[in-house]
PDB file of C-alpha atoms in Angstrom:
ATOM      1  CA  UNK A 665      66.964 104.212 116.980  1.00  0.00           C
ATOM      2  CA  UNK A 666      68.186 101.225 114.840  1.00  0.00           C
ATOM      3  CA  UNK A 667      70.128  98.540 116.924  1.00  0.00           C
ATOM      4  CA  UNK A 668      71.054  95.133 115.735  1.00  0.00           C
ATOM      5  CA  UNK A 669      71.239  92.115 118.030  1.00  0.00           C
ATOM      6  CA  UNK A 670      73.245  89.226 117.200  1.00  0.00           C
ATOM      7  CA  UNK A 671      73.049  85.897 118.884  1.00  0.00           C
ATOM      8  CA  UNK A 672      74.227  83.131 120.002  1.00  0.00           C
ATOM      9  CA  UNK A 673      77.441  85.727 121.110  1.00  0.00           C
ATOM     10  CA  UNK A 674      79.861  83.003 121.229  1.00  0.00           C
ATOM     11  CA  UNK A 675      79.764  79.691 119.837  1.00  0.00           C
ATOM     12  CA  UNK A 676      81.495  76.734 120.217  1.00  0.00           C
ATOM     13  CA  UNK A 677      80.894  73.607 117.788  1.00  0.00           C
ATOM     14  CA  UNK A 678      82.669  70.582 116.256  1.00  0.00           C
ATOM     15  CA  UNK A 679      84.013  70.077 113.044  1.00  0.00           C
ATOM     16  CA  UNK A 680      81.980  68.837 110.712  1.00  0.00           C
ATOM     17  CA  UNK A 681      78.502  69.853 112.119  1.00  0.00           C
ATOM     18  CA  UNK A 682      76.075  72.537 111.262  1.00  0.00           C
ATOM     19  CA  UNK A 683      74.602  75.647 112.893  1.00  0.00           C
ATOM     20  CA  UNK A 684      73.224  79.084 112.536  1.00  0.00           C
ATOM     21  CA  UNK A 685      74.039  82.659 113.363  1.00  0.00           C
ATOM     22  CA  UNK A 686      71.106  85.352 114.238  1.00  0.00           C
ATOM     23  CA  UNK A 687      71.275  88.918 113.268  1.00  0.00           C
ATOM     24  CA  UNK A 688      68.022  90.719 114.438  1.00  0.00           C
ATOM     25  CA  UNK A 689      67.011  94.917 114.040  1.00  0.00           C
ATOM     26  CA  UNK A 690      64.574  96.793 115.022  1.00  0.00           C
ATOM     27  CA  UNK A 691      63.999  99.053 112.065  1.00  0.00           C
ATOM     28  CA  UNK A 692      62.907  98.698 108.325  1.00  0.00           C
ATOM     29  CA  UNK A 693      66.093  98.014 106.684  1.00  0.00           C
ATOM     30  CA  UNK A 694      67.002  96.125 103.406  1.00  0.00           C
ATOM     31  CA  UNK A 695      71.099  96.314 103.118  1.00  0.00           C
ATOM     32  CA  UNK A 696      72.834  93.834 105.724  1.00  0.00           C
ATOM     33  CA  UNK A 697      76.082  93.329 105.790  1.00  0.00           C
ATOM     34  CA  UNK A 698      78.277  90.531 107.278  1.00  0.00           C
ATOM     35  CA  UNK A 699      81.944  90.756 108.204  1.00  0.00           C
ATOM     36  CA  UNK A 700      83.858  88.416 109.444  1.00  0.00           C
ATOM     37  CA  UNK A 701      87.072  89.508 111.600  1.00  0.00           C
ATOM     38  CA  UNK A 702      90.108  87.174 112.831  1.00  0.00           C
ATOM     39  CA  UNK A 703      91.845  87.438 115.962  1.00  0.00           C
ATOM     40  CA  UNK A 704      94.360  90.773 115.639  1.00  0.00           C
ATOM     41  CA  UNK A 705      92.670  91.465 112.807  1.00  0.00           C
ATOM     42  CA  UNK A 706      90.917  93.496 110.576  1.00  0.00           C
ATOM     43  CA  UNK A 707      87.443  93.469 109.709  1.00  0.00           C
ATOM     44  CA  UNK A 708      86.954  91.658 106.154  1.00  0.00           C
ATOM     45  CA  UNK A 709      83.364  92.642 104.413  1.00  0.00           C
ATOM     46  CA  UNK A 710      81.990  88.658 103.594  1.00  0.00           C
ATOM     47  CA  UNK A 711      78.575  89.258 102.365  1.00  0.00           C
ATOM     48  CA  UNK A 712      76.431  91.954 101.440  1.00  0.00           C
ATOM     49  CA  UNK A 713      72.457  91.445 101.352  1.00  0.00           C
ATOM     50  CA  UNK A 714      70.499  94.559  99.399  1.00  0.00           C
ATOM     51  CA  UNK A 715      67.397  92.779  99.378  1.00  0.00           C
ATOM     52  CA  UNK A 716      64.572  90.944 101.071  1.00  0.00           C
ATOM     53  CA  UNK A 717      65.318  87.086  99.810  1.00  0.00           C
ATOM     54  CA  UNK A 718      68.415  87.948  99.201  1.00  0.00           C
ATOM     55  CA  UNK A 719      70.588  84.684  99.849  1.00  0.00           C
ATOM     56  CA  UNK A 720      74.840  84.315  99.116  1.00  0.00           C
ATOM     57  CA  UNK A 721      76.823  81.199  99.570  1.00  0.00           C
ATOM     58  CA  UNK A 722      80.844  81.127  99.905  1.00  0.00           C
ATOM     59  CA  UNK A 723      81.934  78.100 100.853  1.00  0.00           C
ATOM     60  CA  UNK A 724      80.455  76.796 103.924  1.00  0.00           C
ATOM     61  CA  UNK A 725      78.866  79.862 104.555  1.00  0.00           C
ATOM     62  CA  UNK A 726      75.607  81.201 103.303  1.00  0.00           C
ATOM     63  CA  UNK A 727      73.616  84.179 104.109  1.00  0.00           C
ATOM     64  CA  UNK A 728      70.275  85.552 103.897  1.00  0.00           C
ATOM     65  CA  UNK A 729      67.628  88.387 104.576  1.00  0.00           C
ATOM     66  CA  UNK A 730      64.089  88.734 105.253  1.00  0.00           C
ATOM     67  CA  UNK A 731      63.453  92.104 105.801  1.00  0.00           C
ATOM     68  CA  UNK A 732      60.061  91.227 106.565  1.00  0.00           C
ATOM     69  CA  UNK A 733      60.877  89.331 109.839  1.00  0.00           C
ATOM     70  CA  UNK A 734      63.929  92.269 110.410  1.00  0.00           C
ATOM     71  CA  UNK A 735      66.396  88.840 110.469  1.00  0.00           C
ATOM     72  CA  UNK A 736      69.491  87.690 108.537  1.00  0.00           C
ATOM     73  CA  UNK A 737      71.156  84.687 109.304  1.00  0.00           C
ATOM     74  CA  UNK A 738      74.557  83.218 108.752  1.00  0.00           C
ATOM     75  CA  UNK A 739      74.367  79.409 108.298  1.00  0.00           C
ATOM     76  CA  UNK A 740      77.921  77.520 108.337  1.00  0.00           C
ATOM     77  CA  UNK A 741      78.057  73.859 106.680  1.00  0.00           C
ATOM     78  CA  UNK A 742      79.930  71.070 107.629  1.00  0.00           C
ATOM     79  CA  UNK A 743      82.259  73.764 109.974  1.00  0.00           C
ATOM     80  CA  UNK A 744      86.331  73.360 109.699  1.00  0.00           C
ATOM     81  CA  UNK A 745      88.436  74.699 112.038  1.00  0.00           C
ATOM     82  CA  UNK A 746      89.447  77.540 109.555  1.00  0.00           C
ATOM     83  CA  UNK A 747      86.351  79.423 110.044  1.00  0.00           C
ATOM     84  CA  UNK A 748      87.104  80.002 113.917  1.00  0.00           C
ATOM     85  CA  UNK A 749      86.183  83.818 113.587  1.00  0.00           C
ATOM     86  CA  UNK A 750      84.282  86.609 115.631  1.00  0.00           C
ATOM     87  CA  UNK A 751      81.383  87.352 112.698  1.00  0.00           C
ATOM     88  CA  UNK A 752      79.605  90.644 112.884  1.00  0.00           C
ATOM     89  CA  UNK A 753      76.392  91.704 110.893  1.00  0.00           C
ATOM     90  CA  UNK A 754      75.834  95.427 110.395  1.00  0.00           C
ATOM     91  CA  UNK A 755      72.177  97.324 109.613  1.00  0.00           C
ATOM     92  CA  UNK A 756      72.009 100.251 107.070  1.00  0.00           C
ATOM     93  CA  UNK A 757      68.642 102.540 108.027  1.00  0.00           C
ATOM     94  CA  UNK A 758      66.022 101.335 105.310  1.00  0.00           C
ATOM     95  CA  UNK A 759      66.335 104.503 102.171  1.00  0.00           C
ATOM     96  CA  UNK A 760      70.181 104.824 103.122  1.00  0.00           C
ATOM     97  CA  UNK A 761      71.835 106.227 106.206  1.00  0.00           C
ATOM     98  CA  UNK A 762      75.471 107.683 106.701  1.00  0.00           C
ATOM     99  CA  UNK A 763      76.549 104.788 109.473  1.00  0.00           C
ATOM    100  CA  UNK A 764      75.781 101.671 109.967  1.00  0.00           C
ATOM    101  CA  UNK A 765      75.297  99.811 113.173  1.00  0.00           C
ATOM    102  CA  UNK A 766      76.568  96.766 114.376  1.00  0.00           C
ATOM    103  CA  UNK A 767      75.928  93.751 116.060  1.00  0.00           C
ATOM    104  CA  UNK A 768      78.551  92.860 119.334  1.00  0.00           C
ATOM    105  CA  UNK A 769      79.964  90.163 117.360  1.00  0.00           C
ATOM    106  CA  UNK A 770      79.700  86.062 117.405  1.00  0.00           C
ATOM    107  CA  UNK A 771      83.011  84.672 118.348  1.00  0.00           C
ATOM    108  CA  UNK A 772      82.953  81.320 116.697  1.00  0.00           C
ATOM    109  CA  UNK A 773      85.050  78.044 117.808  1.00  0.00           C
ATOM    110  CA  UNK A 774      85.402  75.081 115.594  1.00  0.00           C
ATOM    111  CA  UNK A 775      86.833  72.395 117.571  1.00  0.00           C
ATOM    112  CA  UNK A 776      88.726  69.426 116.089  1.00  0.00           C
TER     113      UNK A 776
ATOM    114  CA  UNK B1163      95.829  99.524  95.537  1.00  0.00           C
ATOM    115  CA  UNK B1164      96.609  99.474  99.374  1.00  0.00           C
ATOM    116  CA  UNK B1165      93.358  99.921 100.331  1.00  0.00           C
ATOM    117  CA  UNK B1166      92.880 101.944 103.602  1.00  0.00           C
ATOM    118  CA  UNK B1167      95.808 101.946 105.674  1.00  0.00           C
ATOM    119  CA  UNK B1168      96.360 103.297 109.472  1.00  0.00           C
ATOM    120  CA  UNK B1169      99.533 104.968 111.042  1.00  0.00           C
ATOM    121  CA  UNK B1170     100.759 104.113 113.712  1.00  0.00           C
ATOM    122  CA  UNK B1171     100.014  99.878 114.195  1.00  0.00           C
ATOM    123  CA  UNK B1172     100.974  99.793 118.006  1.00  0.00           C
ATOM    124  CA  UNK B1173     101.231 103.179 120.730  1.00  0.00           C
ATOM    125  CA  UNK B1174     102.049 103.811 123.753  1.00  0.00           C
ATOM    126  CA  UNK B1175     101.508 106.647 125.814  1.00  0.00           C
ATOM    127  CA  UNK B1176     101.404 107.937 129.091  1.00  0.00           C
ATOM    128  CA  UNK B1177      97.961 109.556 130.383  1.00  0.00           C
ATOM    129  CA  UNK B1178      97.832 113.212 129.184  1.00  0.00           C
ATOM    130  CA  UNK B1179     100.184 112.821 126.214  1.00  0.00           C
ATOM    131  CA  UNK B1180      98.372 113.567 122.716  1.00  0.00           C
ATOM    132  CA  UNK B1181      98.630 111.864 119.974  1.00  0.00           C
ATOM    133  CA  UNK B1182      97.192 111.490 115.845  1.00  0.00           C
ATOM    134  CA  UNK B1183      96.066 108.481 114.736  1.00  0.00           C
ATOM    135  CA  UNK B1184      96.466 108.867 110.234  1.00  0.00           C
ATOM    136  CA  UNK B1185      93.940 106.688 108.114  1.00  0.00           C
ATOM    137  CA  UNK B1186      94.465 107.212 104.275  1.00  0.00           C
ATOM    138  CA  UNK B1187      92.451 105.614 101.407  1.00  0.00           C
ATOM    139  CA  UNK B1188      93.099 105.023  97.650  1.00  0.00           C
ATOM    140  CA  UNK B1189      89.796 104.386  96.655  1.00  0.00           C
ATOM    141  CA  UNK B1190      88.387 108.090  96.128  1.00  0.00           C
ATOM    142  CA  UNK B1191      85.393 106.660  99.083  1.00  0.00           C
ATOM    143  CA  UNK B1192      83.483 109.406  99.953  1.00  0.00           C
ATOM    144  CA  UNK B1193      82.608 108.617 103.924  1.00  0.00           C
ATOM    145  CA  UNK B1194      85.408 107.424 105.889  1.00  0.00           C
ATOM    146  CA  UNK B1195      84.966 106.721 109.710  1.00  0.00           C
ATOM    147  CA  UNK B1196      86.523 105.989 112.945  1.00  0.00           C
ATOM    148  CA  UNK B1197      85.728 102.835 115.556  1.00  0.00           C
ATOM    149  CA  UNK B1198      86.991 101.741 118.365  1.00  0.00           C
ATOM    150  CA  UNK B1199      86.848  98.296 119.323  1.00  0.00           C
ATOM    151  CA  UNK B1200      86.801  96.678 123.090  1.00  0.00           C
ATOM    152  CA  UNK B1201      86.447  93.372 124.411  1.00  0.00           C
ATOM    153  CA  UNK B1202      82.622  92.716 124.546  1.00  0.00           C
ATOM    154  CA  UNK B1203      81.668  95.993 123.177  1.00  0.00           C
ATOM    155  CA  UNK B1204      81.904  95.398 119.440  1.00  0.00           C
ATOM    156  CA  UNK B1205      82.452  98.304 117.242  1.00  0.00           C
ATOM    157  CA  UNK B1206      81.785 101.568 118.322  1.00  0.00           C
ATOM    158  CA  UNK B1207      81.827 104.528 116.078  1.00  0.00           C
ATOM    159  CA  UNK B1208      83.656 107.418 117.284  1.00  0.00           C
ATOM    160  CA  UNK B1209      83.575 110.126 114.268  1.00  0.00           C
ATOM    161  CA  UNK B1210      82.552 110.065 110.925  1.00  0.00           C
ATOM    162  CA  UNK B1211      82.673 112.426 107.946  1.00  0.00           C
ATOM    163  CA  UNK B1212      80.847 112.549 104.322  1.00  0.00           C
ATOM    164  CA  UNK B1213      83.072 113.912 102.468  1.00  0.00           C
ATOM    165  CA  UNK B1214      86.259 116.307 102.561  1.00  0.00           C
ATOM    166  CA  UNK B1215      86.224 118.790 105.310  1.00  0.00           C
ATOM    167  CA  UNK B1216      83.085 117.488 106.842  1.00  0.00           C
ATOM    168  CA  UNK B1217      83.006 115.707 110.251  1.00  0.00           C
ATOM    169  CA  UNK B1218      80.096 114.591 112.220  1.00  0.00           C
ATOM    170  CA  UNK B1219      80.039 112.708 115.958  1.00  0.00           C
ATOM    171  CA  UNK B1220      79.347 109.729 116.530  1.00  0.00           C
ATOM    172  CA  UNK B1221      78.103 107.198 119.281  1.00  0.00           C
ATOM    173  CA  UNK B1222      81.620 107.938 121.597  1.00  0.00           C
ATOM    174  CA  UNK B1223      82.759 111.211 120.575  1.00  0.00           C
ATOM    175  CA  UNK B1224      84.125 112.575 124.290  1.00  0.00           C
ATOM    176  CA  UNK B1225      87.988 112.946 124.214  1.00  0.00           C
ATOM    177  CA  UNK B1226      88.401 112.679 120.464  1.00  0.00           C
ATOM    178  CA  UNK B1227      88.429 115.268 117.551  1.00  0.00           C
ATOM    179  CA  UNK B1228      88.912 114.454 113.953  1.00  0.00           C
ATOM    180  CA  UNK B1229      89.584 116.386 110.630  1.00  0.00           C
ATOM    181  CA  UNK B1230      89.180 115.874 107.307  1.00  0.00           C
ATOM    182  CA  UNK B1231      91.225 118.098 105.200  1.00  0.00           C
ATOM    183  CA  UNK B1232      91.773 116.101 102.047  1.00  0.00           C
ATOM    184  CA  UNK B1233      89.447 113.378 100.776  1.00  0.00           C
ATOM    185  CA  UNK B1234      91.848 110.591 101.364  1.00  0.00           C
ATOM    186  CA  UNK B1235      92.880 111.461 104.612  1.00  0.00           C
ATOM    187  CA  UNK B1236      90.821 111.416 107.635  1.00  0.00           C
ATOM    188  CA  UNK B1237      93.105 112.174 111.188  1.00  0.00           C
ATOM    189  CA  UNK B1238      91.288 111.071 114.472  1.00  0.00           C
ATOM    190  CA  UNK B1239      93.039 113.051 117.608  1.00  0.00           C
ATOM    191  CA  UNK B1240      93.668 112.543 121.206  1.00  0.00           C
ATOM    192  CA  UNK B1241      94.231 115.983 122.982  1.00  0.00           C
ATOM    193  CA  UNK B1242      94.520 114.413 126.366  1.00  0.00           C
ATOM    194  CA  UNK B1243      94.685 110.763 126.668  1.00  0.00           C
ATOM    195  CA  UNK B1244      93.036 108.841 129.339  1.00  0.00           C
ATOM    196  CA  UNK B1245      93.586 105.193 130.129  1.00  0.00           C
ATOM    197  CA  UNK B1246      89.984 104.587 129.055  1.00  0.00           C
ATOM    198  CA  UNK B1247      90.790 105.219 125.654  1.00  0.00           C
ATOM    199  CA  UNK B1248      93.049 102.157 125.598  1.00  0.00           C
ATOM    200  CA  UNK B1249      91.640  99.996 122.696  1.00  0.00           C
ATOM    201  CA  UNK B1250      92.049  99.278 119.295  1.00  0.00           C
ATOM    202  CA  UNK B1251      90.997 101.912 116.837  1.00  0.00           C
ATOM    203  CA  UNK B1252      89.594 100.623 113.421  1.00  0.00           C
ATOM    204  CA  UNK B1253      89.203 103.056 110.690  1.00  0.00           C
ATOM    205  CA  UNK B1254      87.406 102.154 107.522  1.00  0.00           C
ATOM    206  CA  UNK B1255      86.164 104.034 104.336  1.00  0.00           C
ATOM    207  CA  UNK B1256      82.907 103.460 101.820  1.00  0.00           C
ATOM    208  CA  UNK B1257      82.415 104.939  98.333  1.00  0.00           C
ATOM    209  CA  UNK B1258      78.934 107.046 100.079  1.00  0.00           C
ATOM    210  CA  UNK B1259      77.567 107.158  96.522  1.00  0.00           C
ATOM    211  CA  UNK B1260      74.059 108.971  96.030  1.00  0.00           C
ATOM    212  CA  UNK B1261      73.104 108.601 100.074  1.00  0.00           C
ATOM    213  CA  UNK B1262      74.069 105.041 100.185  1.00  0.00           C
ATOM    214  CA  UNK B1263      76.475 103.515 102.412  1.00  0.00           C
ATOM    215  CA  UNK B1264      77.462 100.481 100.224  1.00  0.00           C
ATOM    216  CA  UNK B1265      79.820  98.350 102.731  1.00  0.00           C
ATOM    217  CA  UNK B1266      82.794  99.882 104.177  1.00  0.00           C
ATOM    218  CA  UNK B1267      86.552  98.549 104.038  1.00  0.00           C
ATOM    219  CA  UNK B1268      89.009  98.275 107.269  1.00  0.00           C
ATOM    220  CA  UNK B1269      92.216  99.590 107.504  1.00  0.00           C
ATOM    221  CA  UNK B1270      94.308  96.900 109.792  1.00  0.00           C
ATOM    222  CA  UNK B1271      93.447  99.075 113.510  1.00  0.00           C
ATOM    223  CA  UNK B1272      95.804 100.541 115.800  1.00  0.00           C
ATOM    224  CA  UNK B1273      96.374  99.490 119.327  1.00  0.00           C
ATOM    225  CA  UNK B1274      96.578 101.983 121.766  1.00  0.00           C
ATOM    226  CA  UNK B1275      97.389 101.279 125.310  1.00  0.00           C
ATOM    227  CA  UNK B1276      97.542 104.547 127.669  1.00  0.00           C
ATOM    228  CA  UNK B1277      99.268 104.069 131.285  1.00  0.00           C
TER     229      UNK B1277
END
């Protein structure tokens, strides 16, 4: 059974400073997906990885995959308060599936 | 192109009532699915389908049905409602292609409270 763990869950940081989000599965996969979702909102597709190395920058925001280690991470840059999100990451079963599965979600804070 | 959209946006009903929650796409997708989303449970998938007038269960299935009559439509139903199925229900569609997933697009959600 695939599952995906993200973590840190929730995250609280200061403008201006650095960090990274962990998305970890337990199965060969090479699609990841990243979403990130507002409060009230809908879910809004940010990245998607389709293979291992793959790396994609928006902004402050870059992802990446090694599908040897079964890790992505989400690195934010120099974080503005705009980008005070819940981020999910989400696993497609390595030679396609009909679902994914998703992480729980990092609920990000950027404080002034 | 709206995208995938979700009738109603708010609902409230009284424990027993029944009610359809309507998610339609415009983008010919080929899987659509249903989620439900609580506080410090993430998304769970409820019911899923592959294409028009399939359906297939997902990870909470109990106390929901679904249909799938027309490609763009995809109908998730409450026969009986219970106030455990108070939560926000997220519907989203993907273009399936060939066995592959590709990523899937959100309709806005409905919240649900049942009292």
């Amino acid at each position: 059974e695939l599952k995906v763990e993200q973590n840190p869950l929730f995250l609280s940081m200061q403008e201006g400073k650095n960090y990274t989000i962990y998305c970890n599965y337990s199965t060969t996969s090479d699609r990841l997906y990243w979403y990130r979702q507002d409060p009230g909102k809908s879910l809004e597709s940010l990245f998607v990885l389709l293979s291992n190395g793959a790396v994609k920058q928006e902004g402050r925001l870059m992802a990446s995959l090694d599908t040897k280690a079964r890790l992505s991470t989400l690195h934010i840059t120099a974080a503005v308060h705009d980008l005070s999100a819940t981020y999910f990451c989400a696993v497609d079963k390595k030679g396609g599936s009909e679902k994914l599965v998703f992480g729980k979600g990092t609920k990000l804070t950027v404080n002034p | 192109n709206a995208g995938v959209t979700q009738t109603p946006k708010f609902r409230v009903l009284k424990t027993g009532q029944s009610m359809t929650l309507l998610c339609a796409q415009d983008m010919n997708h080929e899987y659509m699915y249903w989620y439900r989303q609580d506080p410090g449970m993430g998304l769970r998938l409820i019911h899923y389908s592959v294409g028009e007038g399939t359906t297939a269960k997902g990870e909470v299935p109990d106390g929901y049905n679904v249909s799938r009559l027309k490609k763009q439509n995809f109908l998730l139903g409450l026969e009986s409602a219970a106030p455990s199925q108070t939560s926000v229900y997220f519907c989203a569609s993907s273009p399936g292609t060939g066995g592959w997933i590709h990523e899937q697009y959100f309709g806005p959600g409905t919240r649900l409270t049942v009292t």
